[in-house]
mmCIF file of C-alpha atoms and ligand atoms in Angstrom:
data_model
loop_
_atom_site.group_PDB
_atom_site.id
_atom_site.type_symbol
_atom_site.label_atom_id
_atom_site.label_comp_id
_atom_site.label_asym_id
_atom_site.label_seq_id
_atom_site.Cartn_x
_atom_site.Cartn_y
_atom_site.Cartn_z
ATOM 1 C CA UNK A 21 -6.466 -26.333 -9.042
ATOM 2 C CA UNK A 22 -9.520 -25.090 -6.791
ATOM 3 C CA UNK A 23 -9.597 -26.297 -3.744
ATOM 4 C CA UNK A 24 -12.658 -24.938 -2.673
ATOM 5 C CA UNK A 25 -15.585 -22.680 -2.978
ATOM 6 C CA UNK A 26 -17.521 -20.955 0.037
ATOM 7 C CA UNK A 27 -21.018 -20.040 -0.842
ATOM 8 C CA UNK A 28 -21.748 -16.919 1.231
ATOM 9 C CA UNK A 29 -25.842 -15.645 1.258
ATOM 10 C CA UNK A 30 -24.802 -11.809 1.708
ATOM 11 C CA UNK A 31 -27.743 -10.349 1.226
ATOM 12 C CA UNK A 32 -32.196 -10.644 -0.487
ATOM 13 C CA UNK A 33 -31.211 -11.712 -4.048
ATOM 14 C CA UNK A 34 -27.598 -11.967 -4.352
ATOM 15 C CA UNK A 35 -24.870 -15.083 -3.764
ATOM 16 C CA UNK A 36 -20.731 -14.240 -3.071
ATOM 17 C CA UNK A 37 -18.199 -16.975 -3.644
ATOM 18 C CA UNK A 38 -13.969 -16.893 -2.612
ATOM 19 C CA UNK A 39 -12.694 -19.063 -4.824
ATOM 20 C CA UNK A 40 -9.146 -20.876 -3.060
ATOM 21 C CA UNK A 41 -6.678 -21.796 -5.390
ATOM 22 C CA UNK A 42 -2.805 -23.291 -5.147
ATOM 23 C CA UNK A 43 -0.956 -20.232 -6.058
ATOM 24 C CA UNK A 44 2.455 -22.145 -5.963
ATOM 25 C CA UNK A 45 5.143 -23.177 -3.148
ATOM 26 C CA UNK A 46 7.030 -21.179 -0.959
ATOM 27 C CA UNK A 47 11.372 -21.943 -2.125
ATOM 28 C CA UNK A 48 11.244 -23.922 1.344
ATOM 29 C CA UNK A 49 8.601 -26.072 0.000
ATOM 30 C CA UNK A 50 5.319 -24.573 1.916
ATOM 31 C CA UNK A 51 2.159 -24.557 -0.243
ATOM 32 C CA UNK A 52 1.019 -20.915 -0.766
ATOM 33 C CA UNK A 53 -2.781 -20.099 -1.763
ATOM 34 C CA UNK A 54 -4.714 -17.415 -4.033
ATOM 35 C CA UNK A 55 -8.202 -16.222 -3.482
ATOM 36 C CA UNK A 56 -10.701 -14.709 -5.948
ATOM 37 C CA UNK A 57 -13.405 -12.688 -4.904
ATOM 38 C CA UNK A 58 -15.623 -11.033 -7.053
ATOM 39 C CA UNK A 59 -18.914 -9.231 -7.045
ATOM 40 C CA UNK A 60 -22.315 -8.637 -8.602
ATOM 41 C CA UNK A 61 -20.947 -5.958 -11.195
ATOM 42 C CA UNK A 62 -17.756 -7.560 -12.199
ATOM 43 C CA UNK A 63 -14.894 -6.580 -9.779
ATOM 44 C CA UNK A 64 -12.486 -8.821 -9.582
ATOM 45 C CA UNK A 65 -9.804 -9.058 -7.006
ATOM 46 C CA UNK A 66 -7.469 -11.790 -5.911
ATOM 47 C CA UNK A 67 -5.107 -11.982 -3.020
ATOM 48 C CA UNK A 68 -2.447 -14.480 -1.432
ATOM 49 C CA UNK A 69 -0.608 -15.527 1.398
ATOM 50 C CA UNK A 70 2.321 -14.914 0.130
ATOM 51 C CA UNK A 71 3.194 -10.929 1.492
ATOM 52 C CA UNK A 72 -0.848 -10.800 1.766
ATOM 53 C CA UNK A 73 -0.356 -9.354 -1.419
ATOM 54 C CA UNK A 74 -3.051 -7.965 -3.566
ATOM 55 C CA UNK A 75 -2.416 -9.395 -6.809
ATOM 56 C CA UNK A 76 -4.612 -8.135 -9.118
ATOM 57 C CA UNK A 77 -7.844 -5.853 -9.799
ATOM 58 C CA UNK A 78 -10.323 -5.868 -12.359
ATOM 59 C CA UNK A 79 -12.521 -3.384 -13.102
ATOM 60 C CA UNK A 80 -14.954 -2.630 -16.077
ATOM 61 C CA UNK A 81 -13.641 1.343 -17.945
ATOM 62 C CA UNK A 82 -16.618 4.153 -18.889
ATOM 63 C CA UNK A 83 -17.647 1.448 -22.107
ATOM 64 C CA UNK A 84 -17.624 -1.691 -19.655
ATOM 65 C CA UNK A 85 -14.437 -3.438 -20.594
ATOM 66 C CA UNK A 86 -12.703 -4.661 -17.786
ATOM 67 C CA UNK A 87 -8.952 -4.975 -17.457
ATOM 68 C CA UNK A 88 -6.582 -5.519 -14.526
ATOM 69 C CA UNK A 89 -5.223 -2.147 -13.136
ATOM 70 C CA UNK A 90 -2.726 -3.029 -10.497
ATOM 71 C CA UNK A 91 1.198 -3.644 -11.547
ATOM 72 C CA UNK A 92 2.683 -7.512 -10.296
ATOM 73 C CA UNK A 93 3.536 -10.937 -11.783
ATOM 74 C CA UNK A 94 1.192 -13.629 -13.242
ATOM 75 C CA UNK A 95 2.742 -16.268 -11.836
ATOM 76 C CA UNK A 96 4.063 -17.237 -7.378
ATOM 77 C CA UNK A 97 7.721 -17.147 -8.770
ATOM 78 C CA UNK A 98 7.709 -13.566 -10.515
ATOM 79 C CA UNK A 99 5.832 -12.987 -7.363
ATOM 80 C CA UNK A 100 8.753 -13.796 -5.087
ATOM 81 C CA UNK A 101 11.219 -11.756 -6.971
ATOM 82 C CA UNK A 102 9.459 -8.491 -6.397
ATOM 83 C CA UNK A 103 11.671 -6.111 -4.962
ATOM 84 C CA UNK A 104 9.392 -2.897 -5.551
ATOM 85 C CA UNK A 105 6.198 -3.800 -2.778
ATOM 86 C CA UNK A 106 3.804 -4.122 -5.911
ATOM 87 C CA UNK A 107 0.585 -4.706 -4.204
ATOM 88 C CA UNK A 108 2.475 -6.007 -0.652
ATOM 89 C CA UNK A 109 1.213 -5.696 2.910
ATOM 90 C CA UNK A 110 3.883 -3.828 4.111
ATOM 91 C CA UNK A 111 5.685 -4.090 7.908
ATOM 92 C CA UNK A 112 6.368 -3.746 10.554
ATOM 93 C CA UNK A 113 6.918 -0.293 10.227
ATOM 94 C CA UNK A 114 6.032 1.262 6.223
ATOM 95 C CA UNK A 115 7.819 3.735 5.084
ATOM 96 C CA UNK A 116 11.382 5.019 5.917
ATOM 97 C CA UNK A 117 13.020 5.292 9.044
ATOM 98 C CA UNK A 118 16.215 7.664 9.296
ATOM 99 C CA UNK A 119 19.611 5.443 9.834
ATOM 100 C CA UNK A 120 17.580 2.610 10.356
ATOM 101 C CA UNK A 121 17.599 3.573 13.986
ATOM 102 C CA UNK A 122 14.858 4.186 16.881
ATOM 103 C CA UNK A 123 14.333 4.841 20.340
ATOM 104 C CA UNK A 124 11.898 3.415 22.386
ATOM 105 C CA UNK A 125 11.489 3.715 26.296
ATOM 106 C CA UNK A 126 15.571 4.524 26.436
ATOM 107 C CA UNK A 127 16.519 1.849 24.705
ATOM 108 C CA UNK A 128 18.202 2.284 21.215
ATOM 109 C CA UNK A 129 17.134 -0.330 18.674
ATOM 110 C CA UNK A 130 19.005 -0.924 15.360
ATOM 111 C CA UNK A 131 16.942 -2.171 11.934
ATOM 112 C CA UNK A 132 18.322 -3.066 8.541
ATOM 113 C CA UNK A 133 19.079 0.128 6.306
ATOM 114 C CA UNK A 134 17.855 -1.702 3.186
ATOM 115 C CA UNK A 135 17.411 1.419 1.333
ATOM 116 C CA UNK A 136 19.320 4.646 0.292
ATOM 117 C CA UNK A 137 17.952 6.677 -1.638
ATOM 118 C CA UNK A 138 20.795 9.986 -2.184
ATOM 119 C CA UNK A 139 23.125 7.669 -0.958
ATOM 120 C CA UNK A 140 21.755 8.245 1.888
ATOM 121 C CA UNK A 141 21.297 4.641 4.004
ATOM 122 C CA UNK A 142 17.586 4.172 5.541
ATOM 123 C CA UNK A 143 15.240 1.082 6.617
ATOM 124 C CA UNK A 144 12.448 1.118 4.871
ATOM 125 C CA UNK A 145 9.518 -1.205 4.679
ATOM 126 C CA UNK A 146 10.170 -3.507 7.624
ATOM 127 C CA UNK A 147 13.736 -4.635 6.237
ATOM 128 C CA UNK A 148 15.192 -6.950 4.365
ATOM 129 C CA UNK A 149 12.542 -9.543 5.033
ATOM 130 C CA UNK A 150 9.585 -7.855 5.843
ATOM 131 C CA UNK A 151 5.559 -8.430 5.805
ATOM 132 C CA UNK A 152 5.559 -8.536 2.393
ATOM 133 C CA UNK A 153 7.963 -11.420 1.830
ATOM 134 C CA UNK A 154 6.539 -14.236 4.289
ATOM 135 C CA UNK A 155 3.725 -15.946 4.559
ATOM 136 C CA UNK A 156 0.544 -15.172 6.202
ATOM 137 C CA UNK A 157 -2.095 -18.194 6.849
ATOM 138 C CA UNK A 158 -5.548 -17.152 4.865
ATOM 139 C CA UNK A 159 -8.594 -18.126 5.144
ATOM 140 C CA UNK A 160 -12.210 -16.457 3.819
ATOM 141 C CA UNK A 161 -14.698 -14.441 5.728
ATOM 142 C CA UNK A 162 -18.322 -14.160 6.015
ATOM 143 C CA UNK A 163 -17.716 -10.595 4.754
ATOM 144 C CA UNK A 164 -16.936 -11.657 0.911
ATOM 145 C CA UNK A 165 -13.232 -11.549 2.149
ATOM 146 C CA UNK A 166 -10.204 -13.190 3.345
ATOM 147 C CA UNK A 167 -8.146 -12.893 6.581
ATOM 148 C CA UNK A 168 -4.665 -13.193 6.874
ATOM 149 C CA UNK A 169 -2.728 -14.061 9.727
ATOM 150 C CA UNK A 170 0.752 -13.407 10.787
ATOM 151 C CA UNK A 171 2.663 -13.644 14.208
ATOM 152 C CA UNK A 172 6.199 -11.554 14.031
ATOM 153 C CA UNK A 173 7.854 -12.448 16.674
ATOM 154 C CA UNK A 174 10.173 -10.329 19.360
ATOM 155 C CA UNK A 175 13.319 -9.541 17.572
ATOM 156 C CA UNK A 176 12.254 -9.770 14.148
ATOM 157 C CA UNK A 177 14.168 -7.789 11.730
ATOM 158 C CA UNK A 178 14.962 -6.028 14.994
ATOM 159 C CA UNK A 179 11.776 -4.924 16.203
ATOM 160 C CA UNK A 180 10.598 -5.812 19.663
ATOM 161 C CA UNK A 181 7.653 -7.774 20.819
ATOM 162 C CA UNK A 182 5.856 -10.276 19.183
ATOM 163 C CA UNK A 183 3.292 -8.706 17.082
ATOM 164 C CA UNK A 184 0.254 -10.554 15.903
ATOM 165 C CA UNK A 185 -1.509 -9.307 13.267
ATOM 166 C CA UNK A 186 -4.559 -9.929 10.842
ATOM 167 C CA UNK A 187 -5.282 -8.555 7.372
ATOM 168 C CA UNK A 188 -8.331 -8.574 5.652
ATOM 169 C CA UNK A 189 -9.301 -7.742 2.135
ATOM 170 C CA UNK A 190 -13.247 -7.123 1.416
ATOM 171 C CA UNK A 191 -14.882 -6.670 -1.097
ATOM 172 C CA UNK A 192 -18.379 -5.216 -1.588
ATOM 173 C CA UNK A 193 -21.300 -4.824 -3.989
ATOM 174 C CA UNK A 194 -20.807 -0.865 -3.594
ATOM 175 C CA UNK A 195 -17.363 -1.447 -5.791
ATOM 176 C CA UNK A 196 -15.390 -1.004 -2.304
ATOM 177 C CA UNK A 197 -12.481 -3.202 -1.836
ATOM 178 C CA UNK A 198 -11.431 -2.661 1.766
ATOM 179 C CA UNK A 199 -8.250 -3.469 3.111
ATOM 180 C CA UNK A 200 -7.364 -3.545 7.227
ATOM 181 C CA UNK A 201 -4.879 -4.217 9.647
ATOM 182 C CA UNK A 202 -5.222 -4.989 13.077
ATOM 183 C CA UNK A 203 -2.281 -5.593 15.443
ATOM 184 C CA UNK A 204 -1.466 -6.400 18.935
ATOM 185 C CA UNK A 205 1.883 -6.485 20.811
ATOM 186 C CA UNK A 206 3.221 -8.153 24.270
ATOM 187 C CA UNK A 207 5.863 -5.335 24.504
ATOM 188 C CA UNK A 208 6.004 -1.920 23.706
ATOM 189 C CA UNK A 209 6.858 -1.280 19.595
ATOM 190 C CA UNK A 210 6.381 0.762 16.758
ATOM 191 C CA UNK A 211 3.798 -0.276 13.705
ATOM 192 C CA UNK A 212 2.965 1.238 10.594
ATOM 193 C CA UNK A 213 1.116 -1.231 8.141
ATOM 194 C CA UNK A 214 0.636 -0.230 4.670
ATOM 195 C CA UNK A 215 -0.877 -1.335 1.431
ATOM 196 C CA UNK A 216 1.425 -0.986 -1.631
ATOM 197 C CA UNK A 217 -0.420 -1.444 -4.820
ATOM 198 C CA UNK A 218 0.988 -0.188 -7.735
ATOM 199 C CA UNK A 219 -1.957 1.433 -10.112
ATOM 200 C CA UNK A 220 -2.778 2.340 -13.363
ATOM 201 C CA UNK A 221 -6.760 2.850 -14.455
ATOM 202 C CA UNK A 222 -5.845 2.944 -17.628
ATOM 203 C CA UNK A 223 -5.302 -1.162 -17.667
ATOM 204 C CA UNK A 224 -2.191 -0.862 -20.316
ATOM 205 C CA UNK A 225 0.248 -1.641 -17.676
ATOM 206 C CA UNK A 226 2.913 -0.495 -19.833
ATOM 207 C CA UNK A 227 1.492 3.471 -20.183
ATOM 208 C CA UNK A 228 2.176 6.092 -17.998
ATOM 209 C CA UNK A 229 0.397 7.209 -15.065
ATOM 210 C CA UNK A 230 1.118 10.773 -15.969
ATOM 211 C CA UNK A 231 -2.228 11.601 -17.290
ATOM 212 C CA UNK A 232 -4.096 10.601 -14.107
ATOM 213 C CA UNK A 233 -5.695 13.501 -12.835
ATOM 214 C CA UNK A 234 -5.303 13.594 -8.703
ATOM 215 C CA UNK A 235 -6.985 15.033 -6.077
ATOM 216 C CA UNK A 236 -5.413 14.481 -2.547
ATOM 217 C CA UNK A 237 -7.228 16.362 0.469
ATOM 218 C CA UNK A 238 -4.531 17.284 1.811
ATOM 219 C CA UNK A 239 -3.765 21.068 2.781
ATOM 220 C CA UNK A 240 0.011 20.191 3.570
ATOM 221 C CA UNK A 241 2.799 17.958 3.084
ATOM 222 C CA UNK A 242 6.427 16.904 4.986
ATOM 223 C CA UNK A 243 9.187 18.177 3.271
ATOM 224 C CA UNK A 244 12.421 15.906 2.995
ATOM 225 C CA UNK A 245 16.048 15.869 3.129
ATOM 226 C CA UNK A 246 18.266 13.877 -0.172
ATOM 227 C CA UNK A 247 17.433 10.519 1.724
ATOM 228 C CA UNK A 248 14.064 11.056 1.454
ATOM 229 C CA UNK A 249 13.605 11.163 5.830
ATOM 230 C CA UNK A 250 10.884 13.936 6.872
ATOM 231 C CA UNK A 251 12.611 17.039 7.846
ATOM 232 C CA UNK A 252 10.196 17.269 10.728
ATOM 233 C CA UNK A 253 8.565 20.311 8.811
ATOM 234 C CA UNK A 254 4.953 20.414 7.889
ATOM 235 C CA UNK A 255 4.373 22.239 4.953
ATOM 236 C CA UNK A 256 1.823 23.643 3.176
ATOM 237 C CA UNK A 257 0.978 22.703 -0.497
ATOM 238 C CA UNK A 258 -0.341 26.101 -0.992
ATOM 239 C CA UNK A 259 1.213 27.944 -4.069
ATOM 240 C CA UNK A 260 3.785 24.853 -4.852
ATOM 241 C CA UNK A 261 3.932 21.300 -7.627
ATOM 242 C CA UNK A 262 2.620 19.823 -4.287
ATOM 243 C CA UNK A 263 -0.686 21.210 -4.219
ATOM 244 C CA UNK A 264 -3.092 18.352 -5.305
ATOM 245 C CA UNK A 265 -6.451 20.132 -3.238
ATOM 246 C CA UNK A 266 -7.617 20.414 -6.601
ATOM 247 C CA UNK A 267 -7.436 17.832 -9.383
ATOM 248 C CA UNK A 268 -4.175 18.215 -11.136
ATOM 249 C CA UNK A 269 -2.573 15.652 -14.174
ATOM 250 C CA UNK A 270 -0.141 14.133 -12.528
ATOM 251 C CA UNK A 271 2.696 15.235 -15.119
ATOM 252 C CA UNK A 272 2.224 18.956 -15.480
ATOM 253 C CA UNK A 273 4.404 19.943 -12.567
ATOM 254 C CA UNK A 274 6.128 16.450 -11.993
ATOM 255 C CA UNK A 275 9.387 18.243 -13.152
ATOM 256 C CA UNK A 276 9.299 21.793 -11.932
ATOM 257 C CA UNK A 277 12.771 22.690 -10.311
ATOM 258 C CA UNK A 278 11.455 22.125 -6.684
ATOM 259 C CA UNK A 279 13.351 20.960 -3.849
ATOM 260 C CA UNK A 280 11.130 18.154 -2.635
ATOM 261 C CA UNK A 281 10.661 16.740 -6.532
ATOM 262 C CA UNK A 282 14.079 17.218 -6.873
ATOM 263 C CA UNK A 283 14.585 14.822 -4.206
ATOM 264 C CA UNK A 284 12.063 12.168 -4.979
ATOM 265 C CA UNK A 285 12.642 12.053 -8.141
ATOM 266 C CA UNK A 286 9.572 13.159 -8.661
ATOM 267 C CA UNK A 287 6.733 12.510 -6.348
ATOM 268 C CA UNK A 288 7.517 10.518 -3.905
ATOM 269 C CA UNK A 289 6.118 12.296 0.140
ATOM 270 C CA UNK A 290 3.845 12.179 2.547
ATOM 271 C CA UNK A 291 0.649 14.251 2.473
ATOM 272 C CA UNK A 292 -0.817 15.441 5.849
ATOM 273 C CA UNK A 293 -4.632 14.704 5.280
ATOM 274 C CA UNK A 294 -6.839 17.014 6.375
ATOM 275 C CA UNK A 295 -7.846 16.511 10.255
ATOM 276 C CA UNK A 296 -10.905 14.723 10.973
ATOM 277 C CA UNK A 297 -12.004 11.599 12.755
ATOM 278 C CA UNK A 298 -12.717 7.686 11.031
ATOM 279 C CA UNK A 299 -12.852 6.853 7.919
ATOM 280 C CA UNK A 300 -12.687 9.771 5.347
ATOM 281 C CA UNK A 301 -11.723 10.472 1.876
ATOM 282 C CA UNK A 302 -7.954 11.167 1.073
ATOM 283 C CA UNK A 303 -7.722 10.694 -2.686
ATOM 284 C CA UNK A 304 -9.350 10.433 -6.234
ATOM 285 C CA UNK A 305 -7.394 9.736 -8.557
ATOM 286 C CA UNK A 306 -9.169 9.275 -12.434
ATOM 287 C CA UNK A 307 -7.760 8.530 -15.811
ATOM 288 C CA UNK A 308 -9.314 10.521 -18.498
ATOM 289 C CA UNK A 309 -8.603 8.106 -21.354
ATOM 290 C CA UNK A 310 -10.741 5.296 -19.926
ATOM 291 C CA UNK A 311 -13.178 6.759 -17.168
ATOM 292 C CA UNK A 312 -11.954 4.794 -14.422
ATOM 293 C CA UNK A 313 -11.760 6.267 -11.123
ATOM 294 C CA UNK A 314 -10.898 5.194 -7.814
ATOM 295 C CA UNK A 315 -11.503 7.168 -4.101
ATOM 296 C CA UNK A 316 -8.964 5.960 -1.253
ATOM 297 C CA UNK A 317 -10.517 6.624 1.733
ATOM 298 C CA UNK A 318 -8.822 6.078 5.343
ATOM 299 C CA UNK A 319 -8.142 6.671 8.836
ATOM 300 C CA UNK A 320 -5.095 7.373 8.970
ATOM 301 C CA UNK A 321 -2.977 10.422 9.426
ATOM 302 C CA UNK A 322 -1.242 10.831 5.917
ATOM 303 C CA UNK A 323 -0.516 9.248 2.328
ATOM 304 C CA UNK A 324 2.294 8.470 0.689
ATOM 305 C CA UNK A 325 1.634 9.836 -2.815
ATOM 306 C CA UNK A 326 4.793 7.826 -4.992
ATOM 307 C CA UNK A 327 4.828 8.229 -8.672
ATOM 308 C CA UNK A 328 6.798 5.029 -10.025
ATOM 309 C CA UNK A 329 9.983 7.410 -9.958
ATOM 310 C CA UNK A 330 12.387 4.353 -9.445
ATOM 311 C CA UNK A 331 10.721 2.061 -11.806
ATOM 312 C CA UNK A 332 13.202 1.763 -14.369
ATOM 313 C CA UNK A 333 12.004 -0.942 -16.965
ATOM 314 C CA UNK A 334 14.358 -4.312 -14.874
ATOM 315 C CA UNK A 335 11.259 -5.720 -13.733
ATOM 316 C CA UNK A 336 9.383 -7.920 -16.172
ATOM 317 C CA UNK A 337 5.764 -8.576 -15.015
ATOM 318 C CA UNK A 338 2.437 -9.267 -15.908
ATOM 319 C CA UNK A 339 2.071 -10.344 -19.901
ATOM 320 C CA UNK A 340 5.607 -10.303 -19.860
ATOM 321 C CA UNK A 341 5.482 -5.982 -19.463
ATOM 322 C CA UNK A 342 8.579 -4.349 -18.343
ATOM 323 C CA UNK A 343 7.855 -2.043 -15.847
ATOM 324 C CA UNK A 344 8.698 1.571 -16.879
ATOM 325 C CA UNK A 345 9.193 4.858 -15.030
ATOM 326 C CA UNK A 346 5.975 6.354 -13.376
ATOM 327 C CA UNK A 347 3.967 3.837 -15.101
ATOM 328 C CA UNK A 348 2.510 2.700 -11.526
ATOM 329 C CA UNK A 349 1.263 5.371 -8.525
ATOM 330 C CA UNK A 350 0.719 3.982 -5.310
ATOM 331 C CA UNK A 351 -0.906 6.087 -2.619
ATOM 332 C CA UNK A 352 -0.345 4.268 0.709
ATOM 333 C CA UNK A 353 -2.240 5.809 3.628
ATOM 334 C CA UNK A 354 -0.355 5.574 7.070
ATOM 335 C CA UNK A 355 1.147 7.335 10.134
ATOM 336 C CA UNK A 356 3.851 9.681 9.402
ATOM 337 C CA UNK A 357 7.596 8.592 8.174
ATOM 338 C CA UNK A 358 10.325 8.352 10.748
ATOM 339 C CA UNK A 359 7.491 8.890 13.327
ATOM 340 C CA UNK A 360 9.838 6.694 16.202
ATOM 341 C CA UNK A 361 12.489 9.743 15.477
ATOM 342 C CA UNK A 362 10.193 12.182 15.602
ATOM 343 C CA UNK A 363 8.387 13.357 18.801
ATOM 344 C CA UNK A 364 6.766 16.360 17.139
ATOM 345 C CA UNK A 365 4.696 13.831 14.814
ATOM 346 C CA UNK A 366 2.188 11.372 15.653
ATOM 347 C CA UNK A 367 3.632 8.559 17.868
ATOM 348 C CA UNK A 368 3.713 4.856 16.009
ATOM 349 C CA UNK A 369 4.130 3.338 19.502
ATOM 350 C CA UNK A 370 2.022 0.213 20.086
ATOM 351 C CA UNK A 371 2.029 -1.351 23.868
ATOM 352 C CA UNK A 372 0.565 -4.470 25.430
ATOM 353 C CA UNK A 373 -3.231 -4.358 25.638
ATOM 354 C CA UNK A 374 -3.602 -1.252 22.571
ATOM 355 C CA UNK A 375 -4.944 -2.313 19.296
ATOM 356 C CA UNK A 376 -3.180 -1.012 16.333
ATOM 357 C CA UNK A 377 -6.005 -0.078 13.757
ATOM 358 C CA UNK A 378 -5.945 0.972 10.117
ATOM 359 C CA UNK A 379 -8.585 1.151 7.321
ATOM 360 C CA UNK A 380 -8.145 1.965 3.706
ATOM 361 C CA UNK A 381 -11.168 1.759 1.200
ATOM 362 C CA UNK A 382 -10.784 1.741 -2.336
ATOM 363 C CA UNK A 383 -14.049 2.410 -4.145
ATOM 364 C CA UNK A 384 -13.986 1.943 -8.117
ATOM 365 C CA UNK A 385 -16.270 3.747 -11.264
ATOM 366 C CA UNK A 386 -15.750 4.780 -14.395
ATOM 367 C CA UNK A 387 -17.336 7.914 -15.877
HETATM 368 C C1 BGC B 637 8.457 4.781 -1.412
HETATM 369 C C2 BGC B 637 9.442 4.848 -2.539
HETATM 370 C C3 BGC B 637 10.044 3.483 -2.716
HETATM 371 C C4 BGC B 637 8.947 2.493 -2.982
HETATM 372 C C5 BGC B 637 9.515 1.116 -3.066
HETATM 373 C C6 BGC B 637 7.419 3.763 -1.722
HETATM 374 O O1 BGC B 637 6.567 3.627 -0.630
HETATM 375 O O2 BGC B 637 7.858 6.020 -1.192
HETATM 376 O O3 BGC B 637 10.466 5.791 -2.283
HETATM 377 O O4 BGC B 637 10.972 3.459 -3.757
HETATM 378 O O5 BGC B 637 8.032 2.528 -1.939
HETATM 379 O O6 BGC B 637 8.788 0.378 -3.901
#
């Protein structure tokens, strides 16, 4: 059903409209929505309030056929049983945090260790019910977008102070679909918000991402112990399976007897980007078969590079595909893993009157 339509004059010759759809209800009965935007040369995205998920992205190959290129469910209910992050908003705090414990101002906090990968227990991803299983309050934007809301209050999933914080999704007639979060806390915390698509440019969800060719900018990378926690070392790539400063197939080196693949499974760390200030490229990633390319550019401090290691065929999704190993990469840009346990990295500390701040671009061709 469409509820509604906003006309948006965004520029001389050229008309924007987010479509608003019912997406489905929430198990406790709340209605949850689904926008479309699209653009003058065919992009198609849609997000909804449910995890302020991305749920799809279409995009026209080298020959102009368009297909959807991100993993996730056709339908709200397949939606709510996704246990992986495909396309989620991710939070509080992305990424892993050793024992699921953290220190801030001399006082210890304890989080869920959801997570254990080695055996090893860890919180990862904000916990059991993190950003990407509630429901944010959406609503469209002058800026062909649409803004999601979310207050997390003081004590959830153990974090302290209530957090508010706004999402928006963009997209652009330069084939730029640009995701940010803002956040702002009335006590101290720790945030790391990250976007957790799932891709695969080829559009046959049920291929493997191995042939991508990647290119991360990114002269170094933090090694990890068997539970995948930073060791607190930075690395370089220089002269290892890690080194992506050039553009590399994705499965030539996946499983060279290396420590840190040996650990993820395959690839599965955090790349240091390359210093510099705003918004800059941190990865191109193309696949040869059909053309399609996509740039991540950020502002942050590092990207997860994850390979679909622990996809393992359970998860049935869109078209009725199962999901198989390293058919999906995801390269989330963000602060640096178990930053709250780490003093030597960049802090992820957030107080009263800061603004937490992260932009990721993804910008789309074929070639
Ligand atoms: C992590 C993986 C994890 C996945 C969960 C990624 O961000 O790096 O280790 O399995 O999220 O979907």
């Amino acid at each position: 059903m469409v509820l509604a339509c906003c006309q948006k004059n965004t520029g001389m010759s050229h008309q924007t409209a987010v479509k608003k759809e019912v997406f489905g209800t929430m198990p406790d009965g709340r209605e949850v929505k689904i926008f479309t935007l699209a653009n003058r040369n065919g992009l198609e995205a849609r997000v909804t309030e449910y995890g302020a998920i991305l749920v799809s992205v279409k995009t026209p190959d080298k020959s102009g056929k368009s297909a959807d290129i991100t993993l996730g469910y056709d339908t709200l209910d397949g939606w709510l049983t996704n246990t992986s992050y495909f396309g989620a908003t991710v939070g509080r705090f992305g990424n892993r945090i050793k024992d699921g414990k953290f220190t801030l101002d001399g006082r210890e906090y304890t989080l869920a260790t959801n997570n254990d990968p080695g055996g090893i227990p860890c919180h990862l991803h904000g916990g059991v019910t993190g950003f990407d299983k509630v429901l944010w309050s959406g609503k469209p934007t002058d800026e062909n977008g649409v803004e999601f809301t979310y207050l997390s209050k003081d004590g959830e999933e153990g974090y302290p102070g209530n957090l508010s914080v706004k999402v928006t999704y963009s997209l652009t007639d330069a084939d730029e679909l640009i995701w940010e979060a803002t956040a702002t806390t009335d006590a101290p915390t720790i945030v790391n918000i990250v976007h957790h698509t799932y891709w695969n440019l080829s559009g046959d969800l049920s291929a493997s991402i191995n042939d991508h060719v990647l290119t991360l900018n990114a002269p170094s990378y933090l090694p990890t112990d068997a539970g995948l926690i930073p060791t607190g070392e930075i690395a370089t790539v220089a002269g290892t399976p890690m080194d992506f400063t050039t553009p590399q197939p994705i499965g030539v080196r996946v499983d060279d007897d290396f420590e840190a693949l040996k650990h993820g499974g395959g690839y599965d760390h955090a790349w240091v980007l390359e210093k510099g200030t705003g918004v800059r490229l941190a990865a191109r990633v193309k696949d040869p078969k059909t053309g399609r390319v996509m740039e991540v550019l950020t502002d942050q401090s590092a990207v997860q590079f994850y390979g679909g290691n622990f996809l393992d065929g359970t998860a049935t999704g869109k078209g009725g595909v199962n999901y198989a190993h390293r058919t999906g990469l995801c390269l989330e840009t963000e602060g640096f893993p178990d930053s709250p346990n780490k003093p030597s990295f960049p802090s992820p500390v957030l107080r009263p009157g800061e603004t937490y701040r992260h932009v990721m671009i993804h910008r789309f061709s074929a070639e």
